[in-house]
Short mmCIF file of C-alpha atoms in Angstrom, two decimals:
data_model
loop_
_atom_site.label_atom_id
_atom_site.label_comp_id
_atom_site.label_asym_id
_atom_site.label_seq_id
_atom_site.Cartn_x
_atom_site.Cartn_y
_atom_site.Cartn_z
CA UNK A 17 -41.45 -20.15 -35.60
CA UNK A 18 -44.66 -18.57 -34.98
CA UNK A 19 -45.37 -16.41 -31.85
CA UNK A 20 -48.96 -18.11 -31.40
CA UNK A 21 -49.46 -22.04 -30.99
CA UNK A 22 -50.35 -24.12 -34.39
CA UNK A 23 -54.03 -25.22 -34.66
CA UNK A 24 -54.77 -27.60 -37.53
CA UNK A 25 -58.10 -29.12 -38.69
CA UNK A 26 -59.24 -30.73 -41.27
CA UNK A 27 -62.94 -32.29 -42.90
CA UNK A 28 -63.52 -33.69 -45.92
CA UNK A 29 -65.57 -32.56 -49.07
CA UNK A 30 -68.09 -35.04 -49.04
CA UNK A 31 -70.97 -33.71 -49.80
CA UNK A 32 -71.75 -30.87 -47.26
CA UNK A 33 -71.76 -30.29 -43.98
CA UNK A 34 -74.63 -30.87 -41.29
CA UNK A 35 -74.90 -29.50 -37.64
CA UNK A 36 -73.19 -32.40 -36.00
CA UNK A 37 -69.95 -31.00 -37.89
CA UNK A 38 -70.91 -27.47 -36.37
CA UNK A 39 -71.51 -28.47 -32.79
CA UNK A 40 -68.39 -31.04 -32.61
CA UNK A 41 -65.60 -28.95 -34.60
CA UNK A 42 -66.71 -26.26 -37.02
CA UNK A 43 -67.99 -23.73 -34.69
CA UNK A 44 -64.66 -24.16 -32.19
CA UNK A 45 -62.68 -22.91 -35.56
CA UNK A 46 -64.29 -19.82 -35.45
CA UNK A 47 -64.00 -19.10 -31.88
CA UNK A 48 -59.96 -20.25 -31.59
CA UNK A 49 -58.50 -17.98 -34.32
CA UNK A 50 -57.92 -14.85 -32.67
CA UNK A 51 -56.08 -16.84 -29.87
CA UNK A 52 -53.80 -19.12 -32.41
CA UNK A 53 -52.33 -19.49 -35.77
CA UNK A 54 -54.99 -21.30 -37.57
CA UNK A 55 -54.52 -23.88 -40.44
CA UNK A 56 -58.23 -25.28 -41.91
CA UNK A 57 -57.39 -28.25 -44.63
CA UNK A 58 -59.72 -29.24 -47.05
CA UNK A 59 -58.87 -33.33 -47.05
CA UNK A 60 -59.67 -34.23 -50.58
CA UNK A 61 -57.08 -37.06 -50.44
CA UNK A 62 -59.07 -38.57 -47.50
CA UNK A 63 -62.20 -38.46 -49.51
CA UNK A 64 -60.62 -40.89 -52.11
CA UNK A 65 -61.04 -43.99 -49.99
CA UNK A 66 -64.37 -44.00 -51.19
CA UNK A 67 -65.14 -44.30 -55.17
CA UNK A 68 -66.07 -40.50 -55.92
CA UNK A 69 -66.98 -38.63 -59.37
CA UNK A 70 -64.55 -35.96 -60.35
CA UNK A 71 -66.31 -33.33 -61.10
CA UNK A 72 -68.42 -34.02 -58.07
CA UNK A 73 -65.64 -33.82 -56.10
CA UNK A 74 -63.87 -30.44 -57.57
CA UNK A 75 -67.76 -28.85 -57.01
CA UNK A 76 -67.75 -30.21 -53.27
CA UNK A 77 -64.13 -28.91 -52.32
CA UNK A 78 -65.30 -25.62 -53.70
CA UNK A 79 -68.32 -25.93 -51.64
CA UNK A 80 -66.46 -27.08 -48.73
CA UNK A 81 -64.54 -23.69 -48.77
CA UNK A 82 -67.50 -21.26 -49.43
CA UNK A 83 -68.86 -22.76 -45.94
CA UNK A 84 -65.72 -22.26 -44.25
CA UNK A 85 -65.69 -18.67 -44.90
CA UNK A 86 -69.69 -18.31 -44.08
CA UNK A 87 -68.99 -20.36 -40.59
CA UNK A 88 -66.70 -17.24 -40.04
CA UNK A 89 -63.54 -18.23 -41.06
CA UNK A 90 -61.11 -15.16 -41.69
CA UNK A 91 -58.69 -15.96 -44.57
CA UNK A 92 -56.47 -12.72 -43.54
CA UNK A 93 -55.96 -14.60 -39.84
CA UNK A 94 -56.16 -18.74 -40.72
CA UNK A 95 -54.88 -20.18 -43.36
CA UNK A 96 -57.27 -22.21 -45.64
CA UNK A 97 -56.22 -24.47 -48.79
CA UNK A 98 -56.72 -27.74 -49.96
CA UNK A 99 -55.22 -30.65 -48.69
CA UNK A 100 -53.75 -32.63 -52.62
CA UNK A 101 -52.10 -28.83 -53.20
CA UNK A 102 -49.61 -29.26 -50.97
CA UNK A 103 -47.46 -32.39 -51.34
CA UNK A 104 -45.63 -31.77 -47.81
CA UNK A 105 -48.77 -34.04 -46.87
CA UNK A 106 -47.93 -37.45 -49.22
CA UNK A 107 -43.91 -37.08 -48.83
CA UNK A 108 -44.36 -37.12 -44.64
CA UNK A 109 -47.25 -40.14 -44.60
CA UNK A 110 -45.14 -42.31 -46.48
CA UNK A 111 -42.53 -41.54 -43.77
CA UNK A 112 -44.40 -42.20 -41.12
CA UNK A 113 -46.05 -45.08 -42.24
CA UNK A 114 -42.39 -46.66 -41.75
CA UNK A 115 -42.64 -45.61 -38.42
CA UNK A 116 -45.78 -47.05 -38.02
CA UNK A 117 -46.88 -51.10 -36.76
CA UNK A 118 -49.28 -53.17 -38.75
CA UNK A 119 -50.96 -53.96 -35.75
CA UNK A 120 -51.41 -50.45 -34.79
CA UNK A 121 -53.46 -49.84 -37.85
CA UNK A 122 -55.40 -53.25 -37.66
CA UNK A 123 -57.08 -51.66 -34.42
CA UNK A 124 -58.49 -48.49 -35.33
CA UNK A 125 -62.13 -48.64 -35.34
CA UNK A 126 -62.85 -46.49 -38.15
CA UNK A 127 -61.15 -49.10 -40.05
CA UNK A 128 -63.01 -51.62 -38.93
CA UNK A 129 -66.45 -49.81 -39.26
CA UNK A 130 -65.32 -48.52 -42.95
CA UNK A 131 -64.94 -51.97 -43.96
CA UNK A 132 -68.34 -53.21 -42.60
CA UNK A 133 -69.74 -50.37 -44.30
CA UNK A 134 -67.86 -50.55 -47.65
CA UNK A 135 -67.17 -54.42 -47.73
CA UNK A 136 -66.57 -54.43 -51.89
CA UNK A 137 -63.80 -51.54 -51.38
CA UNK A 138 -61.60 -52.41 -48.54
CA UNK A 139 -58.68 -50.62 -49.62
CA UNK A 140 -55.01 -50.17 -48.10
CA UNK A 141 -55.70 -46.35 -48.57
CA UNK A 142 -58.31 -46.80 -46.34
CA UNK A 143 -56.21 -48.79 -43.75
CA UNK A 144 -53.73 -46.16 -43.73
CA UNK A 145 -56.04 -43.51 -43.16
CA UNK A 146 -54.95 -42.86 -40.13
CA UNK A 147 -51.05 -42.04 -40.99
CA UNK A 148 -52.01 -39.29 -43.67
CA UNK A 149 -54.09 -38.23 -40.67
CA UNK A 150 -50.87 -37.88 -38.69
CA UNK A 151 -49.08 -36.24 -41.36
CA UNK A 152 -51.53 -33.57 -42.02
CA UNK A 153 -51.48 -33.08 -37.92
CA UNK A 154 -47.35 -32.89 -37.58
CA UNK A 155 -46.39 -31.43 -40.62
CA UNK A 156 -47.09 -28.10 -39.40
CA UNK A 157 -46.07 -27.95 -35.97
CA UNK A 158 -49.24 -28.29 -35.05
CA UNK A 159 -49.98 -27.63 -31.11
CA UNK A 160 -53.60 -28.39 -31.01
CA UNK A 161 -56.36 -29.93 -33.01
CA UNK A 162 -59.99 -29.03 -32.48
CA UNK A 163 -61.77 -32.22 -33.19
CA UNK A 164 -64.87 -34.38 -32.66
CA UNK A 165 -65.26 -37.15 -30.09
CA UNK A 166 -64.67 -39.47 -32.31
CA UNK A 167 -61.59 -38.64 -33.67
CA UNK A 168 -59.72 -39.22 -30.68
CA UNK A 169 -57.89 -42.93 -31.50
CA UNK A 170 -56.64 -40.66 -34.62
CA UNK A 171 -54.86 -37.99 -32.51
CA UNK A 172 -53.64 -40.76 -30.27
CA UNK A 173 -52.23 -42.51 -33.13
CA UNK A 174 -50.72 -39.58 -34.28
CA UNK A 175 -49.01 -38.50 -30.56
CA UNK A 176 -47.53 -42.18 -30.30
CA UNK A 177 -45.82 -41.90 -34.05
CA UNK A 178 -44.69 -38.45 -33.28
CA UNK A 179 -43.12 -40.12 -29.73
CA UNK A 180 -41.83 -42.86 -32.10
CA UNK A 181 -40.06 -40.43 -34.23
CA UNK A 182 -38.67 -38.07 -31.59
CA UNK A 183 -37.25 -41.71 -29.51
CA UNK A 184 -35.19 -42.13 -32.44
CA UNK A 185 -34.37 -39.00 -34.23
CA UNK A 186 -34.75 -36.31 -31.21
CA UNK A 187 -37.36 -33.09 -30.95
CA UNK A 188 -38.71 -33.27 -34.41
CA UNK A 189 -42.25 -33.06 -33.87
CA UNK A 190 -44.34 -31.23 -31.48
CA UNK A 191 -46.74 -33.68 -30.09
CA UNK A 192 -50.34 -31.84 -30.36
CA UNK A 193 -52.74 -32.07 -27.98
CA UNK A 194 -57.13 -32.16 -28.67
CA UNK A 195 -59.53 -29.59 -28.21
CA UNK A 196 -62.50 -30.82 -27.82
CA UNK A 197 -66.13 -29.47 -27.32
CA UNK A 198 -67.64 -30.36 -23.60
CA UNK A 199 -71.17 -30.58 -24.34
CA UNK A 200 -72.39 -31.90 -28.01
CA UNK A 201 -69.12 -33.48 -29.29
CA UNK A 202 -71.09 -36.22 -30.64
CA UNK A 203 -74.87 -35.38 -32.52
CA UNK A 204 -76.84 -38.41 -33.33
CA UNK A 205 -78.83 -38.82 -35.75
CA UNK A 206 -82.90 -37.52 -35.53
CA UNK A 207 -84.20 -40.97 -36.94
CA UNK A 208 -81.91 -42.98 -34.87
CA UNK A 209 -80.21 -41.56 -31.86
CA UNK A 210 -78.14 -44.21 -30.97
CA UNK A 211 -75.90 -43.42 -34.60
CA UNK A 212 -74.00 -40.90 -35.02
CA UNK A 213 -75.52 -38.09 -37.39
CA UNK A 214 -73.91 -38.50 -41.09
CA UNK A 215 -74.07 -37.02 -43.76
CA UNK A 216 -74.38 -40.64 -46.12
CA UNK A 217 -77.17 -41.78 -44.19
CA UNK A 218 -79.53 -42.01 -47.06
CA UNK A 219 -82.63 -40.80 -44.82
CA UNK A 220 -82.47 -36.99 -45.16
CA UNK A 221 -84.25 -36.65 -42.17
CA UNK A 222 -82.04 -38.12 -39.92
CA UNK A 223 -79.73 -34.50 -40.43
CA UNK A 224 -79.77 -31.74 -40.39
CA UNK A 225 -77.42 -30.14 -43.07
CA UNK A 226 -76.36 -26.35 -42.72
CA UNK A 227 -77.46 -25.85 -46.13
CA UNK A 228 -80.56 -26.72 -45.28
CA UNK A 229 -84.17 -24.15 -45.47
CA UNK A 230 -85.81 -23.12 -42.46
CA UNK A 231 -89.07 -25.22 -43.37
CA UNK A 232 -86.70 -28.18 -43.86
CA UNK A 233 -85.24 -27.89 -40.58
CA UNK A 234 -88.61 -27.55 -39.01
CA UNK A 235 -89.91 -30.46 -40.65
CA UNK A 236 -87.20 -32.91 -39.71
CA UNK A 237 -87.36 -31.90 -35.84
CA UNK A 238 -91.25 -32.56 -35.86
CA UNK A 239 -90.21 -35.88 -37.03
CA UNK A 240 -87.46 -36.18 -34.85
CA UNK A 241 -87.28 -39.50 -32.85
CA UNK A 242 -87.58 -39.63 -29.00
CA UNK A 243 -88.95 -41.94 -26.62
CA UNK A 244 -92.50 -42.71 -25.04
CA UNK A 245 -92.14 -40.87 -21.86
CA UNK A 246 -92.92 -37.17 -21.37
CA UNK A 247 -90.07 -35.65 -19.03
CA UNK A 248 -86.98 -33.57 -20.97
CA UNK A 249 -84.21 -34.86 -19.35
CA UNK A 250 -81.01 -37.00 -19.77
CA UNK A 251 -81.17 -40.17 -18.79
CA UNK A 252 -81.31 -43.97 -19.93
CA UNK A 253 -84.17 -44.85 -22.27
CA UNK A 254 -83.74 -41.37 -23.69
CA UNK A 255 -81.47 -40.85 -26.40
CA UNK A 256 -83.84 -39.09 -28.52
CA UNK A 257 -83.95 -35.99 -26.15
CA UNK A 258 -80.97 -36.32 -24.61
CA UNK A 259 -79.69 -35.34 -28.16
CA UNK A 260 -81.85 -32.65 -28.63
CA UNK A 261 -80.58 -31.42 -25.43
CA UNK A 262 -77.35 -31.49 -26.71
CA UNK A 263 -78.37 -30.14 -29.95
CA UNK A 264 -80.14 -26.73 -28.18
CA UNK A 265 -76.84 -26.52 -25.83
CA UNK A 266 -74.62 -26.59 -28.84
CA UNK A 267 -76.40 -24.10 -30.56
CA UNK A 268 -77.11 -21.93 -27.97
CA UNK A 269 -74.63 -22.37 -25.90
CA UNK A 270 -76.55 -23.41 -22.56
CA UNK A 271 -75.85 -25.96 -20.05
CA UNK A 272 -78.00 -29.36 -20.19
CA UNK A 273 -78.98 -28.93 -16.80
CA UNK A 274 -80.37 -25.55 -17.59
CA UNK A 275 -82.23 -26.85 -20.32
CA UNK A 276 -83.99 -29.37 -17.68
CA UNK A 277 -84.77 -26.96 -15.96
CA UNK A 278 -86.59 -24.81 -18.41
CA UNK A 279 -88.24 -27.33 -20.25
CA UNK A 280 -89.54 -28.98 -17.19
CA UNK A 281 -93.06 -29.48 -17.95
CA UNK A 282 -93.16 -28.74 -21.06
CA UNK A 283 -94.42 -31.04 -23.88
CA UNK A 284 -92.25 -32.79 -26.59
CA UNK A 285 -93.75 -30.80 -29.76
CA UNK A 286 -92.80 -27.57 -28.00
CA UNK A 287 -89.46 -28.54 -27.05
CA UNK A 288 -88.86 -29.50 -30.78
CA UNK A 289 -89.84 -26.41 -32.03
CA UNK A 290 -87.70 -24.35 -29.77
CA UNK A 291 -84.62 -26.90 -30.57
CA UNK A 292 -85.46 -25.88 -34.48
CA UNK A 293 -85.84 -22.41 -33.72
CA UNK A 294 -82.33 -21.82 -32.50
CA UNK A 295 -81.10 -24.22 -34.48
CA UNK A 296 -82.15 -21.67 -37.58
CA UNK A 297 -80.92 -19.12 -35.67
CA UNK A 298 -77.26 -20.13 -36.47
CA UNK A 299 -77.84 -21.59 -39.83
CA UNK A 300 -79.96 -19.02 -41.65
CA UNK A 301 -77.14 -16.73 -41.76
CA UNK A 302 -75.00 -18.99 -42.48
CA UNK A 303 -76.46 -20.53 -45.28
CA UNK A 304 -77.68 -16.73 -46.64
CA UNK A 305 -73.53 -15.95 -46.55
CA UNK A 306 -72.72 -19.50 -47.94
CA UNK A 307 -74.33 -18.85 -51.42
CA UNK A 308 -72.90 -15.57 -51.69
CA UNK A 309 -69.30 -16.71 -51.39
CA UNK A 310 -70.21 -19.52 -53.76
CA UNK A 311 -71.19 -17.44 -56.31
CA UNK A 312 -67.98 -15.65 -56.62
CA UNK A 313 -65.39 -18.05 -57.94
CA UNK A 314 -62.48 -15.86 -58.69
CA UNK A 315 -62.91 -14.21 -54.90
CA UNK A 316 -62.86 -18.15 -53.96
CA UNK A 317 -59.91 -19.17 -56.10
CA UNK A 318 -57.32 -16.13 -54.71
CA UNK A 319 -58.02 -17.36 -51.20
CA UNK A 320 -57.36 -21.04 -51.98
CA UNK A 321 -54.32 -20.07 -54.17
CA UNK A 322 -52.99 -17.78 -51.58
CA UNK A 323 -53.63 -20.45 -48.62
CA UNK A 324 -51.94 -22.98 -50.56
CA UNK A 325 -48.35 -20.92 -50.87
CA UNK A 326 -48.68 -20.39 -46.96
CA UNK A 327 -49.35 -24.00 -46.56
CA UNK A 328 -46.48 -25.30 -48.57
CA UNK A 329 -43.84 -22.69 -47.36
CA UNK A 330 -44.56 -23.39 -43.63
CA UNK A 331 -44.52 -27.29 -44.27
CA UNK A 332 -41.53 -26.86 -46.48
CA UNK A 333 -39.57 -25.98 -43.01
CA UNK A 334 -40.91 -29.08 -41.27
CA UNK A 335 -40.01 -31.15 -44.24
CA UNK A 336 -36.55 -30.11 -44.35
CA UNK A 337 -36.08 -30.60 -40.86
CA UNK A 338 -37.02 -34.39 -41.29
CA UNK A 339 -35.04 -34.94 -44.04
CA UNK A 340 -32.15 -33.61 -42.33
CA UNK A 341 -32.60 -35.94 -39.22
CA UNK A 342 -33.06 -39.21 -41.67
CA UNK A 343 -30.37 -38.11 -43.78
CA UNK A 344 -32.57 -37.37 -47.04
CA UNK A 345 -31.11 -34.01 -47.23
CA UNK A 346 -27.93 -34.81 -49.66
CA UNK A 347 -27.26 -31.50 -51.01
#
């Protein structure tokens, strides 16, 4: 067993990654993995619930891991691989999913946006989401998860299958707990505040991505929506800058009350700029280490190879163990 508690996270490689993914669970990563034993997944086998091109997708996982490493991600403390490499992850979700109540799935509300969204590809992989979610969380015996806000029905889900399990079979699973970010869990996006910021939204300047130049990032906070008032505050009627309040306090890691404070007064176009000032802070470097890592593919193939043996081994154990319980094991 390890000495420090599990952390496991995952995101998919989708296309890149923009600063609501930063504020709400990429930049906790960083911060957590001197304090625990880190796993970071690349969840290519989520991705497929959507149609995707292959060689689109091998380019994005590789993507996907260059940024982990510029965010700050230390391959000689956390272990980082890619989620299809290690089959621990298909054998325990179709366990689970025995474990797991129609009805239970029916509710989730990612479900039921997907399939708004997607109406011509409602697929079962898609409804079951939510178990190879679980799996990836429990077959490491995973403590915590650093998440978004809007993740939480899936760690739920996950604690009441791993209570399932354990009612009948005894301690098999630890039952993980969220860490979550208190102020910016949730960015919105620019052109329509009361969405959450995604990467698919078609209008690029509804995101900011952290691949993204500085006079790109400046251009899509000038254009940024907010409201027809003139105080910077929280409040009803003002989504617009109560995101950019939480975008500056994610960044920068001030309060939202301080902000009000400092910005009382001020106009709109100069609280913009000073939201897309520190929000280039952060990225510039990050992007500037993010094409360096990119570039060097065998560098980028020894860390996923060597993240993918410590994956497997450790979920080897946990596999074993719930064999053994269901009486799989036979020799």
């Amino acid at each position: 067993m390890s000495k420090n508690p599990i952390v496991f996270s995952g995101i998919q490689p989708t296309g890149g990654f923009h600063i609501g993914n930063y504020i709400g669970a990429l930049s906790n990563w960083t911060a957590i993995q001197n304090e625990y034993e880190c796993l970071y997944c690349i969840v290519d086998l989520h991705s497929l619930t959507v149609r995707t091109d292959p060689k689109e997708l091998t380019q994005n996982i590789r993507q996907a891991a260059a940024m982990f490493i510029a965010l700050g991600i230390d391959p000689t403390k956390s272990t980082m691989y890619v989620q299809s490499q290690v089959p621990g992850h298909t054998q325990l979700s179709w366990i689970l999913s025995c474990y797991t109540a129609f009805g239970e799935m029916s509710r989730m509300t990612q479900f039921k946006d997907k399939s708004e969204k997607n109406a011509d590809n409602i697929n079962v992989g898609l409804f079951c989401y939510p178990v190879l979610m679980a799996s990836d969380i429990l077959l490491f015996d995973t403590s915590y998860v650093p998440i978004g806000d809007d993740q939480r029905q899936h760690l739920e889900i996950t604690r009441d299958i791993a209570v399932r399990f354990n009612g009948i079979y005894g301690d098999v699973f630890i039952i993980p707990e969220g860490i979550y970010q208190k102020v910016g869990a949730r960015i919105m996006s620019l052109q329509d505040p009361t969405s959450k910021m995604s990467k698919s939204d078609p209008n690029e300047n509804s995101k900011i991505m952290l691949t993204d130049d500085n006079d790109a990032i400046l251009r899509k906070f000038k254009r940024a929506i907010t409201d027809s008032g003139n105080e910077i505050c929280r409040g009803k009627d003002k989504e617009g800058i109560t995101n950019l309040i939480s975008i500056l306090c994610g960044m920068t890691g001030k309060q939202p009350q301080d902000v009000e404070v400092e910005f009382c007064g001020k106009m709109y176009g100069e609280f913009k700029l000073a939201v897309a000032d520190a929000v280039i802070a952060v990225v510039e470097p990050i992007r500037t280490e993010y094409q360096r890592i990119l570039s060097d593919k065998t560098y980028l193939d020894e860390i996923l190879t060597s993240g993918r043996d410590k994956a497997t081994e450790r979920s080897e154990k946990v596999m074993a163990r719930v064999n053994n319980v269901m009486g799989l094991n036979i020799y």
